[in-house]
Amino acid sequence: MSNINSTKVESILKGISSRRDLLLQEYPNLARQVQEIKSTTANNLKESVEKAASSLKGKGCHVIFAKDASEAQEQILKILAGNQSVALSKNSVFTEIALREYLSSNNVEILDTDLGERIAGTKVDAHPWIASINTPISNKEFVAQIKDEIKQKAAHMQYGITGAEAIIEQNGTIALLESEGNVRFTSNLPYNHIVVAGIDKIVPSLEDALAVCRAISVFGMGKDILKYISFISGPSRTADIEFRMVQGMHGPKEVYVILLDNGRLAAAKDQKWDSLKCLHCGGCLVNCPKYIEEGLKKGYYYTGKRAKVLTAFLKGSKQADDADCGDCSLCNKNCPTGIQV
Amino acid sequence: MGNQTHKIVKSKVTEGLHDMESRKGRFRAFDAIRPAMLKMVPNYPELSNRLRKIKEYSIDHIDEVIANAKRSLEEKGCKVYLAETSEDAQKYIASLIPKEGLVVKSKSNAGKEINISHYLEDLGVTVVETDLGDRINQLAKSEASHSLAPAIHIPIEKVTKLFSEEEGKQLECTPEALVVSARKGLRDFLVKADVGISGANAIAADTGSVFVTENEGNIRAVSMMPKVHIVIAGVEKIVPTLEDAMQVVRAAAVYGVGQDIGTYVSVISGVSESLDPDLEEFSNGQGPKEVHIVLLKNGRKEAIDVGFKESLYCINCGSCLNFCPVYQEVGGKYGYKYLGGRGLVFAAFHGDLEKSEENGLSLCIGCQKCHTACPVQMATPEMLWKLRQDAVAKKGLGWKKDLIFSMLTKPKTLPVVSKLATTFGKLALKESGKGMTSRLTFDSFGLPQERVIPRFSGKSFVEIAQPKPITSPIKKVGFYPGCVVNYTETDLGEALLHVLGENNVEVKLTKEDVCCGIPSIVSGDLNHAKSMALKNIETYSSFDMDALVFVCPSCAVAFKEEYPKLFAEDSLELQEKVKKLAQKAKDINEFLSQDIKLKPPKQKVTETVTYHDPCHLARSMGVKKEPREIIQKIPGVNYVEMQEADSCCGFGGSFSLSFYELSQRINEGKLKNVADTQSTTLATSCPGCMVHFRDGIAQHDMKQKVSHVVQILSRAYGRR
C-alpha cells in the first residue's frame, strides 16, 4: 500500500524538483531577495509587530495579539460569539494552535474548505500545501460530491478563518496565496473574516509580499506563481450612496487579525533567526529522503534535521530537537530563506 | 470644425451645465477625493516616474509584450482572444454565454468601450451590475455621474425606493440597511450566474496574471463564483512583470482616490487548480473552470503609428477627472467612452476625428491640471492640440476664426480695431460703471449683454510708451506686452516700465507688434501661427538684450515652448534663432526674483491681497512662489492664500468667446474662493485672467480690485 502512495508522492516531488530547477534559472536572485526581506523583520520583530498592528487597525481591522496558542484559541472562540459553524482553509498555523480540536470540543462545527484536507483528513499534516499528497484518489463522484458540499455550505457561513502568507507592515494588508480558490471564498463570502498569523509573517511592503509569494510558489511547488494572490486591506467598503461610508458590501463587514507570538518574540530575542524565516513552503521536503520515510506518516514537521525549525513553535511535547538524518544537505540547498540545519 | 459640429458641442455643454443633480454628485466625490489625493501623493515620490517608465517600455514593445502575455496566460489555462475590433470582441463574448443566460458584471472601461452590456441585453442575456453604484444606476435607469462613484447624484430616498421594490419589502432609509439589502440581492445573482465579466487594471506578461483592485469585493465575487470568468482589457493594460502590475494598482489607488492601496487587490493567474494532480484531474480546483481574456486592439495600433502612443499610458485611474475644470462643470458629456480629454484622443482613433470633435475636442481649456494630476504624466492637452491641427488641416478653421487670425498676422490690424472701438464703440458698447458692456447680444461671438469687456485704448501701448532712459543699467531687457496690454490694459505696461526703471533695468520696445500666436496654436491653426511667430522672431532677435520679459505667461509660453515646436522642421539657422530667443524669454516674476536683486519697495500698500496662479505660469512655466514672494515683500500688505489658488480662472482666451457660459461657470467657482479670503485685492500675473476676473467680479457685485503683481509693486514704488 505504501509503495503505491510513495509512487504518487515521488512523482509529485519529482515534478516540483525539475520545474523548480528550470525556474531558478529565470529567477536567480529570488532566494537572496527573500532572505533579505525575512531578515529585516526578524531583526526588528518587536517594532515590526507594533507598526503592523497600527497599520492593520488603520485599515479597520480588529487586531488581537495572542501571546500563546491558548490565548489564540480563546480569542477565536470569543469572536465566534456563540456561532456554531465556521469555514476553515488550510494553513500550518491551525496545527500550531491546535484549533480544530479546540473548536470541536467547544461545539463548533468546522467546514474544511480545502479539498485535499477533506479527502485526506486532518489527523496528519502530510504536506504544508498538498494535503492529499499521500492519499490515493480514484472516485470522481466522491470528489464532485465533496466539492459541491463545500460550495453549498460556504455560501451560508457567517465566519471564515484563514491563515496568511504575509502581513504587510506599511499598508496594514494581508496576503493570501493559493491555487484552489477556496481561500478566496473563505475570506470573501462570510460577513466575518478571521486571520491567524504568526508575527514572523510580517514583511515591510507589498512588493516584499509578492516576493514571498513567488518564493513559496517556485521553491515549494515548482511554479512561477500560484493561481491566486489576494491582498486584503480591511473590511469591504462602499461610499456609493451619497458618499456615506458603509462596511460590508460584497466582502466581510469585520476583519479580525490574530497576531500570534507563541515563542516568536523570545526566538528573536535569543537571535534564533531560522525559526522566524521559515515560510512553510515545503521546499526542504522536495528532495528529502527522510520526508518519504518519516514525514508522510508522522506529519511533514518531523522530517530529519528540519524538524527543529518546522516544529519550533509547536506545543512543547510536539517539538523535535535532535532528529537525525542522512545529512545529504539537499534541504539546505532548496531552502528559499537560506535556513541551514 | 464645422458650424454644425460646434452647435452639437454647445448643446452638450448647455445640457451638462444645467444638470445640477449630477453636478452635486460630482462635487461630493471631488470634496472627498481631492484633499485625500493631494495628501497621499507626496508619500510616494518615486511612483509616477517609475510607472511612466513601465508604460513607455510596454507601449514601445507592445507586440512583444502582447505575445509574452498571450503565452503566459495560455500556459496558466486561460483562453486568450485578441480582438481587432469592438464587433469581434462582442461576438466572441456572446458565444461564451448561454441564450437567456445570466451575467454578473463588475466595472470595466473596456467593457463600456465595446458596449458589451447593451449588446448582450439585446441578445436576451440578463446583465446584472454588481458594483453598488452601477447597480443603483441600472435600477434607476440613469447614467453614471462620476467614474468611480457613479450614482453619487442619486438621493438616498430614491435608492431606498428602488431597493425596496427590488426586494419586495419596505426598507429603512439608511445606507446600512440599503447595503444589507443590496448585498443579499446581488449575492443571489452571483450564486446563480452563468458567467462573470470583469475588466483588468493590469496584466503581467511574465506570469500571465490579471490584476484587479477594488473596495467592495464585487470583482472578487464576479471572478470567483460563476463557472466562466471573462476579462475584457485593452492591450495597453499589459506590462512586463508582476512587480510592474503592482505599481499600476498602487498608482490607481494613490492618484485616483487618494488611498495608499485599494481594499482588495486580486492577482489571478489562470484557471483554478488543485495542487494534487489526482484531485486536479477530477476537480479543476474550486474556482472558475474557464477564464477568457479578451484583449482589445480597436484602433490602438493606429494611435501609436501616428504619434499618439502617449494616450496608451493611461491606467484609467480617473485622477484627471477629479481636477479638470471642464469635466467638473459639464460632466459626462465631455468625453467619449472614456471621460474627459483622454476620451477625445480615444475617439479619434476608435471612430474618427469627427467623433472626437462632436464629443468636445474644442472644450479643453488647456489648463494642464490633468497633466499634473496624472500618475503617468500624460500630456493630454498637447495631444488634443495635435488633433485640432489635424482637424484644421482636414476641414479648415471656420470663417470667424480664419478671419480673425489672418487679421492678427498683420501689425496694423489691432491698432485700427482699437481706434475704431474707441471712436465708434459708444454706439455698440455702453459704459456700465463697472466696465463696458455690449448694447446688443452677440452670443455666437461670446458676447452676451451682461459680459463686461475691457475698455479699448485709443492708441496702443507700444505707440505711446516712453521707457525711461537709464544711465548705467544693470540689465537690458526687451518687453513683449501682448495684445491685452497693448490695446486695453496699457496701465500694466506703464507699471512694468516703472518697476524696471526703479530697478535700473533698461527696457527696449518695438513700435510694431503682432499677436504672439497662442490663440492660433490652440485652435490648431499652424499657418497663421507661423506667420505671427516669424514676425515676432525677426523683431526681437535683433534686440541686444539680457532677457525678453513678459507680463503675460501665455505669450511667454508661445515664445519659449511653442515657437521651437513650430519650426522644428525648418532650417537650422531659423531653429538656432528661435532657440536663442526662447532661452531669453522670462516671465517678469522670474526676472525680478532671479536676474536682479529687487529694490525693496518702501511705499505702504494697505490691502488684503490674495493671489491666483495663472495656468500657463504655474504649470507650463513652474512659477508659483516668486509672485507670492514679491507680493509679501510689499509693506502694508496682508497676504491671504486662497483655496485651490492654482485652478483655472475659466478664461482660456478664445475659449471664453466660444463657450462663454462654461467660462463663467468655471470662474464662479474661483470667485467663491476669492470671496472666502475677504481680500480687497485679487492679485494675479496674467492679463487674460485679469480681464476674466473683472468680468466675473463686476457681474457678481463683488468689491475686489484686480491687479497684476507688477501693478501692486509699482504702487509700492510710489507710482500714483
mmCIF file of N, CA and C in Angstrom, chain A residues 61-117:
data_model
loop_
_atom_site.group_PDB
_atom_site.id
_atom_site.type_symbol
_atom_site.label_atom_id
_atom_site.label_comp_id
_atom_site.label_asym_id
_atom_site.label_seq_id
_atom_site.Cartn_x
_atom_site.Cartn_y
_atom_site.Cartn_z
ATOM 1 N N CYS A 61 -9.190 46.896 10.661
ATOM 2 C CA CYS A 61 -9.200 45.528 11.197
ATOM 3 C C CYS A 61 -9.238 45.579 12.725
ATOM 4 N N HIS A 62 -9.819 44.540 13.322
ATOM 5 C CA HIS A 62 -9.668 44.350 14.775
ATOM 6 C C HIS A 62 -8.365 43.581 14.939
ATOM 7 N N VAL A 63 -7.447 44.090 15.730
ATOM 8 C CA VAL A 63 -6.156 43.420 15.888
ATOM 9 C C VAL A 63 -6.045 42.849 17.288
ATOM 10 N N ILE A 64 -5.770 41.537 17.344
ATOM 11 C CA ILE A 64 -5.650 40.874 18.645
ATOM 12 C C ILE A 64 -4.280 40.241 18.733
ATOM 13 N N PHE A 65 -3.551 40.547 19.780
ATOM 14 C CA PHE A 65 -2.230 39.980 19.962
ATOM 15 C C PHE A 65 -2.352 38.777 20.899
ATOM 16 N N ALA A 66 -2.042 37.576 20.373
ATOM 17 C CA ALA A 66 -2.163 36.370 21.206
ATOM 18 C C ALA A 66 -0.777 35.915 21.617
ATOM 19 N N LYS A 67 -0.513 35.908 22.901
ATOM 20 C CA LYS A 67 0.853 35.593 23.312
ATOM 21 C C LYS A 67 1.178 34.115 23.185
ATOM 22 N N ASP A 68 0.127 33.244 23.217
ATOM 23 C CA ASP A 68 0.386 31.820 23.004
ATOM 24 C C ASP A 68 -0.817 31.157 22.353
ATOM 25 N N ALA A 69 -0.705 29.862 22.126
ATOM 26 C CA ALA A 69 -1.750 29.127 21.418
ATOM 27 C C ALA A 69 -3.078 29.195 22.154
ATOM 28 N N SER A 70 -3.017 29.048 23.486
ATOM 29 C CA SER A 70 -4.267 29.077 24.264
ATOM 30 C C SER A 70 -5.006 30.383 24.076
ATOM 31 N N GLU A 71 -4.254 31.481 24.147
ATOM 32 C CA GLU A 71 -4.918 32.765 24.013
ATOM 33 C C GLU A 71 -5.538 32.891 22.624
ATOM 34 N N ALA A 72 -4.819 32.404 21.615
ATOM 35 C CA ALA A 72 -5.367 32.461 20.253
ATOM 36 C C ALA A 72 -6.670 31.675 20.175
ATOM 37 N N GLN A 73 -6.648 30.475 20.751
ATOM 38 C CA GLN A 73 -7.863 29.647 20.731
ATOM 39 C C GLN A 73 -9.037 30.383 21.383
ATOM 40 N N GLU A 74 -8.765 30.943 22.563
ATOM 41 C CA GLU A 74 -9.843 31.598 23.313
ATOM 42 C C GLU A 74 -10.388 32.818 22.566
ATOM 43 N N GLN A 75 -9.463 33.579 21.996
ATOM 44 C CA GLN A 75 -9.903 34.779 21.286
ATOM 45 C C GLN A 75 -10.788 34.422 20.097
ATOM 46 N N ILE A 76 -10.403 33.339 19.403
ATOM 47 C CA ILE A 76 -11.203 32.944 18.241
ATOM 48 C C ILE A 76 -12.594 32.538 18.684
ATOM 49 N N LEU A 77 -12.667 31.767 19.749
ATOM 50 C CA LEU A 77 -13.975 31.337 20.242
ATOM 51 C C LEU A 77 -14.813 32.553 20.636
ATOM 52 N N LYS A 78 -14.140 33.521 21.263
ATOM 53 C CA LYS A 78 -14.826 34.740 21.679
ATOM 54 C C LYS A 78 -15.408 35.459 20.455
ATOM 55 N N ILE A 79 -14.604 35.551 19.396
ATOM 56 C CA ILE A 79 -15.070 36.241 18.187
ATOM 57 C C ILE A 79 -16.277 35.521 17.599
ATOM 58 N N LEU A 80 -16.262 34.187 17.667
ATOM 59 C CA LEU A 80 -17.378 33.423 17.107
ATOM 60 C C LEU A 80 -18.685 33.686 17.831
ATOM 61 N N ALA A 81 -18.568 34.160 19.074
ATOM 62 C CA ALA A 81 -19.740 34.659 19.825
ATOM 63 C C ALA A 81 -20.927 33.723 19.765
ATOM 64 N N GLY A 82 -20.663 32.443 20.032
ATOM 65 C CA GLY A 82 -21.775 31.511 20.091
ATOM 66 C C GLY A 82 -22.125 30.866 18.765
ATOM 67 N N ASN A 83 -21.565 31.366 17.682
ATOM 68 C CA ASN A 83 -21.830 30.736 16.384
ATOM 69 C C ASN A 83 -21.310 29.311 16.371
ATOM 70 N N GLN A 84 -22.070 28.404 15.767
ATOM 71 C CA GLN A 84 -21.664 27.016 15.894
ATOM 72 C C GLN A 84 -21.058 26.417 14.643
ATOM 73 N N SER A 85 -20.781 27.244 13.656
ATOM 74 C CA SER A 85 -20.069 26.698 12.488
ATOM 75 C C SER A 85 -19.140 27.755 11.912
ATOM 76 N N VAL A 86 -18.044 27.251 11.336
ATOM 77 C CA VAL A 86 -17.072 28.176 10.763
ATOM 78 C C VAL A 86 -16.356 27.485 9.596
ATOM 79 N N ALA A 87 -16.039 28.265 8.561
ATOM 80 C CA ALA A 87 -15.302 27.716 7.422
ATOM 81 C C ALA A 87 -13.815 27.927 7.667
ATOM 82 N N LEU A 88 -13.016 26.924 7.313
ATOM 83 C CA LEU A 88 -11.589 26.969 7.587
ATOM 84 C C LEU A 88 -10.812 26.617 6.337
ATOM 85 N N SER A 89 -9.756 27.367 6.043
ATOM 86 C CA SER A 89 -8.916 26.975 4.908
ATOM 87 C C SER A 89 -7.650 26.310 5.456
ATOM 88 N N LYS A 90 -6.747 25.872 4.575
ATOM 89 C CA LYS A 90 -5.582 25.114 5.045
ATOM 90 C C LYS A 90 -4.432 26.044 5.375
ATOM 91 N N ASN A 91 -3.868 25.886 6.590
ATOM 92 C CA ASN A 91 -2.669 26.630 6.943
ATOM 93 C C ASN A 91 -1.984 25.968 8.134
ATOM 94 N N SER A 92 -0.657 25.963 8.119
ATOM 95 C CA SER A 92 0.090 25.295 9.193
ATOM 96 C C SER A 92 -0.180 25.915 10.560
ATOM 97 N N VAL A 93 -0.622 27.163 10.590
ATOM 98 C CA VAL A 93 -0.851 27.820 11.873
ATOM 99 C C VAL A 93 -1.976 27.146 12.661
ATOM 100 N N PHE A 94 -2.918 26.498 11.939
ATOM 101 C CA PHE A 94 -4.026 25.869 12.658
ATOM 102 C C PHE A 94 -3.550 24.631 13.412
ATOM 103 N N THR A 95 -2.534 23.958 12.859
ATOM 104 C CA THR A 95 -1.913 22.844 13.580
ATOM 105 C C THR A 95 -1.165 23.379 14.796
ATOM 106 N N GLU A 96 -0.482 24.488 14.581
ATOM 107 C CA GLU A 96 0.310 25.077 15.663
ATOM 108 C C GLU A 96 -0.549 25.399 16.879
ATOM 109 N N ILE A 97 -1.711 25.976 16.645
ATOM 110 C CA ILE A 97 -2.534 26.340 17.799
ATOM 111 C C ILE A 97 -3.609 25.291 18.084
ATOM 112 N N ALA A 98 -3.505 24.145 17.429
ATOM 113 C CA ALA A 98 -4.441 23.035 17.652
ATOM 114 C C ALA A 98 -5.880 23.530 17.630
ATOM 115 N N LEU A 99 -6.217 24.282 16.621
ATOM 116 C CA LEU A 99 -7.513 24.951 16.570
ATOM 117 C C LEU A 99 -8.675 23.976 16.388
ATOM 118 N N ARG A 100 -8.463 22.986 15.510
ATOM 119 C CA ARG A 100 -9.590 22.102 15.189
ATOM 120 C C ARG A 100 -10.120 21.381 16.424
ATOM 121 N N GLU A 101 -9.154 20.818 17.212
ATOM 122 C CA GLU A 101 -9.569 20.077 18.404
ATOM 123 C C GLU A 101 -10.292 21.019 19.371
ATOM 124 N N TYR A 102 -9.748 22.209 19.536
ATOM 125 C CA TYR A 102 -10.332 23.159 20.472
ATOM 126 C C TYR A 102 -11.747 23.538 20.085
ATOM 127 N N LEU A 103 -11.932 23.863 18.797
ATOM 128 C CA LEU A 103 -13.265 24.295 18.370
ATOM 129 C C LEU A 103 -14.269 23.145 18.475
ATOM 130 N N SER A 104 -13.819 21.936 18.051
ATOM 131 C CA SER A 104 -14.727 20.784 18.135
ATOM 132 C C SER A 104 -15.174 20.563 19.564
ATOM 133 N N SER A 105 -14.200 20.652 20.479
ATOM 134 C CA SER A 105 -14.569 20.410 21.876
ATOM 135 C C SER A 105 -15.441 21.526 22.426
ATOM 136 N N ASN A 106 -15.587 22.624 21.688
ATOM 137 C CA ASN A 106 -16.482 23.688 22.102
ATOM 138 C C ASN A 106 -17.724 23.771 21.222
ATOM 139 N N ASN A 107 -18.031 22.628 20.624
ATOM 140 C CA ASN A 107 -19.262 22.510 19.829
ATOM 141 C C ASN A 107 -19.328 23.396 18.619
ATOM 142 N N VAL A 108 -18.168 23.669 18.055
ATOM 143 C CA VAL A 108 -18.195 24.432 16.809
ATOM 144 C C VAL A 108 -17.893 23.483 15.657
ATOM 145 N N GLU A 109 -18.805 23.458 14.694
ATOM 146 C CA GLU A 109 -18.604 22.589 13.536
ATOM 147 C C GLU A 109 -17.679 23.267 12.548
ATOM 148 N N ILE A 110 -16.700 22.514 12.089
ATOM 149 C CA ILE A 110 -15.732 23.097 11.164
ATOM 150 C C ILE A 110 -15.984 22.621 9.746
ATOM 151 N N LEU A 111 -16.105 23.570 8.836
ATOM 152 C CA LEU A 111 -16.193 23.215 7.423
ATOM 153 C C LEU A 111 -14.808 23.413 6.813
ATOM 154 N N ASP A 112 -14.095 22.316 6.584
ATOM 155 C CA ASP A 112 -12.806 22.431 5.894
ATOM 156 C C ASP A 112 -13.079 22.696 4.434
ATOM 157 N N THR A 113 -12.549 23.802 3.925
ATOM 158 C CA THR A 113 -12.826 24.137 2.528
ATOM 159 C C THR A 113 -11.747 23.631 1.578
ATOM 160 N N ASP A 114 -10.616 23.202 2.109
ATOM 161 C CA ASP A 114 -9.568 22.665 1.239
ATOM 162 C C ASP A 114 -9.932 21.241 0.841
ATOM 163 N N LEU A 115 -10.036 21.022 -0.435
ATOM 164 C CA LEU A 115 -10.499 19.731 -0.949
ATOM 165 C C LEU A 115 -9.574 18.593 -0.509
ATOM 166 N N GLY A 116 -8.269 18.840 -0.555
ATOM 167 C CA GLY A 116 -7.292 17.839 -0.147
ATOM 168 C C GLY A 116 -7.483 17.433 1.301
ATOM 169 N N GLU A 117 -7.725 18.435 2.177
ATOM 170 C CA GLU A 117 -7.906 18.136 3.599
ATOM 171 C C GLU A 117 -9.191 17.355 3.820
#
